[in-house]
Amino acid sequence: MEQAKVILLKFIVCLIAFSIGLDLFFDATLTDIISFSVTTTVATYILADRILLPRISQGNTLMAEFLLTYTIVWLFGSILLHGYLQIAWGSAISAVVITAGEVYIHKFLAKHLPSASNREGVPSHPGTTPKLRFVTEFAEDEDPTKRK
């Protein structure tokens, strides 16, 4: 149930951000705003909140969400929107507003879902290393020419 609240909260933040970034300053349709909101909500929830947030810090996750939002609006905006000025400024304004909203969403996640923001809460499966660590083995090789 808490995950549904997070997704709904992210969707509302995206609707507000795209309304400001794409419709307030430029001429975007309601369909454009809703399609950008759904795409950004799904992508940032899966990639940032479920994968990155438990493994890296909140600041790094916010930077990743900013870049992801900016890229989504830039790519899909070049298809759906008509002016380059609208794409450039709309993606920048929307990404800033969404990133500002994500600060509060991450606080909500940390408060209600402690395992989502806890770096030690990454499930450990046998044979895997948590937190994207790389394992290196050190050993000395025996020289076959030197006998004891």
Coordinates of C-alpha atoms in Angstrom, one line a residue:
M1 CA 0.0 0.0 0.0
E2 CA 2.9 2.3 0.8
Q3 CA 4.4 1.7 -2.7
A4 CA 1.1 2.8 -4.3
K5 CA 1.2 6.0 -2.2
V6 CA 4.8 6.7 -3.5
I7 CA 3.8 6.1 -7.1
L8 CA 0.8 8.4 -6.8
L9 CA 2.9 11.1 -5.1
K10 CA 5.5 10.8 -7.9
F11 CA 2.8 11.1 -10.5
I12 CA 1.3 14.2 -8.9
V13 CA 4.7 15.8 -8.7
C14 CA 5.3 15.0 -12.4
L15 CA 1.9 16.4 -13.4
I16 CA 2.7 19.7 -11.5
A17 CA 6.2 19.8 -13.0
F18 CA 5.2 19.3 -16.5
S19 CA 2.3 21.7 -16.2
I20 CA 4.8 24.3 -15.1
G21 CA 7.6 23.4 -17.5
L22 CA 5.6 22.6 -20.6
D23 CA 2.2 24.3 -20.4
L24 CA 2.7 27.4 -18.3
F25 CA 5.5 28.8 -20.4
F26 CA 4.8 27.0 -23.7
D27 CA 1.8 25.4 -25.4
A28 CA 1.5 21.8 -24.6
T29 CA -1.6 19.6 -24.7
L30 CA -3.0 17.8 -21.7
T31 CA -2.2 14.5 -23.5
D32 CA 1.5 15.5 -23.7
I33 CA 1.6 16.4 -20.0
I34 CA -0.1 13.1 -18.9
S35 CA 2.1 11.0 -21.2
F36 CA 5.3 12.6 -20.0
S37 CA 4.1 12.2 -16.4
V38 CA 3.3 8.5 -16.8
T39 CA 6.6 7.8 -18.5
T40 CA 8.7 9.7 -16.1
T41 CA 6.8 8.2 -13.0
V42 CA 7.4 4.7 -14.2
A43 CA 11.0 5.2 -15.2
T44 CA 12.1 7.1 -12.1
Y45 CA 10.3 4.7 -9.8
I46 CA 11.8 1.6 -11.2
L47 CA 15.3 2.9 -11.9
A48 CA 15.9 5.4 -9.2
D49 CA 13.7 4.5 -6.2
R50 CA 13.8 0.7 -6.5
I51 CA 17.3 0.1 -7.9
L52 CA 19.6 3.1 -7.1
L53 CA 18.2 4.5 -3.8
P54 CA 18.9 1.4 -1.7
R55 CA 22.5 1.1 -3.2
I56 CA 23.8 4.7 -3.5
S57 CA 23.2 7.8 -1.5
Q58 CA 20.2 10.1 -1.8
G59 CA 22.2 12.9 -3.4
N60 CA 23.5 10.6 -6.2
T61 CA 20.0 9.2 -6.7
L62 CA 18.6 12.8 -7.1
M63 CA 21.3 13.5 -9.7
A64 CA 20.4 10.4 -11.6
E65 CA 16.7 11.3 -11.5
F66 CA 17.4 14.8 -12.8
L67 CA 19.4 13.4 -15.7
L68 CA 16.7 10.7 -16.4
T69 CA 13.9 13.2 -16.4
Y70 CA 15.8 15.6 -18.6
T71 CA 16.6 12.9 -21.0
I72 CA 13.1 11.5 -21.1
V73 CA 11.6 15.0 -21.9
W74 CA 14.4 15.7 -24.4
L75 CA 13.9 12.5 -26.3
F76 CA 10.1 12.2 -26.3
G77 CA 9.8 16.0 -26.6
S78 CA 11.6 15.9 -29.9
I79 CA 8.9 13.6 -31.2
L80 CA 5.8 15.1 -29.6
L81 CA 6.6 18.8 -29.2
H82 CA 7.1 21.3 -32.0
G83 CA 9.7 23.8 -30.9
Y84 CA 13.3 23.3 -29.8
L85 CA 13.0 26.2 -27.4
Q86 CA 10.0 24.4 -25.8
I87 CA 12.0 21.2 -25.6
A88 CA 15.1 22.7 -24.1
W89 CA 13.5 25.0 -21.5
G90 CA 10.6 22.6 -20.8
S91 CA 12.9 19.7 -20.0
A92 CA 15.2 21.8 -17.8
I93 CA 12.4 23.5 -15.8
S94 CA 10.5 20.2 -15.4
A95 CA 13.6 18.3 -14.3
V96 CA 14.4 20.9 -11.7
V97 CA 10.9 20.9 -10.3
I98 CA 10.7 17.1 -10.2
T99 CA 14.1 16.8 -8.5
A100 CA 12.9 19.3 -5.9
G101 CA 9.8 17.2 -5.3
E102 CA 11.9 14.0 -5.2
V103 CA 13.7 15.3 -2.1
Y104 CA 10.4 15.1 -0.2
I105 CA 9.5 11.8 -1.8
H106 CA 12.8 10.3 -0.6
K107 CA 12.1 11.6 2.9
F108 CA 8.6 9.9 2.8
L109 CA 10.3 6.7 1.6
A110 CA 12.9 6.9 4.4
K111 CA 10.1 7.5 7.0
H112 CA 7.6 4.9 5.9
L113 CA 9.8 2.3 4.2
P114 CA 13.1 2.1 6.1
S115 CA 14.4 -0.7 3.9
A116 CA 14.1 1.6 0.8
S117 CA 16.6 4.1 2.0
N118 CA 18.7 1.8 4.2
R119 CA 21.9 0.9 2.4
E120 CA 22.3 -2.2 4.4
G121 CA 18.7 -3.3 3.6
V122 CA 19.7 -4.6 0.1
P123 CA 18.6 -8.2 0.0
S124 CA 21.6 -10.5 0.0
H125 CA 21.4 -13.6 -2.2
P126 CA 23.9 -16.4 -2.0
G127 CA 26.7 -15.8 -4.5
T128 CA 26.1 -12.1 -4.9
T129 CA 27.8 -9.0 -3.4
P130 CA 25.5 -6.3 -2.0
K131 CA 25.9 -2.6 -2.7
L132 CA 27.6 -3.1 -6.1
R133 CA 30.9 -4.2 -4.5
F134 CA 33.5 -6.0 -6.4
V135 CA 35.3 -8.9 -4.9
T136 CA 39.0 -9.5 -5.4
E137 CA 40.9 -12.5 -4.3
F138 CA 44.5 -12.2 -3.3
A139 CA 46.8 -15.3 -3.2
E140 CA 50.4 -16.2 -3.8
D141 CA 51.2 -18.6 -6.5
E142 CA 53.7 -21.2 -5.8
D143 CA 56.8 -21.3 -8.0
P144 CA 57.2 -24.9 -9.3
T145 CA 61.0 -24.4 -9.7
K146 CA 61.6 -23.7 -6.1
R147 CA 61.3 -26.9 -4.0
K148 CA 61.2 -27.1 -0.3

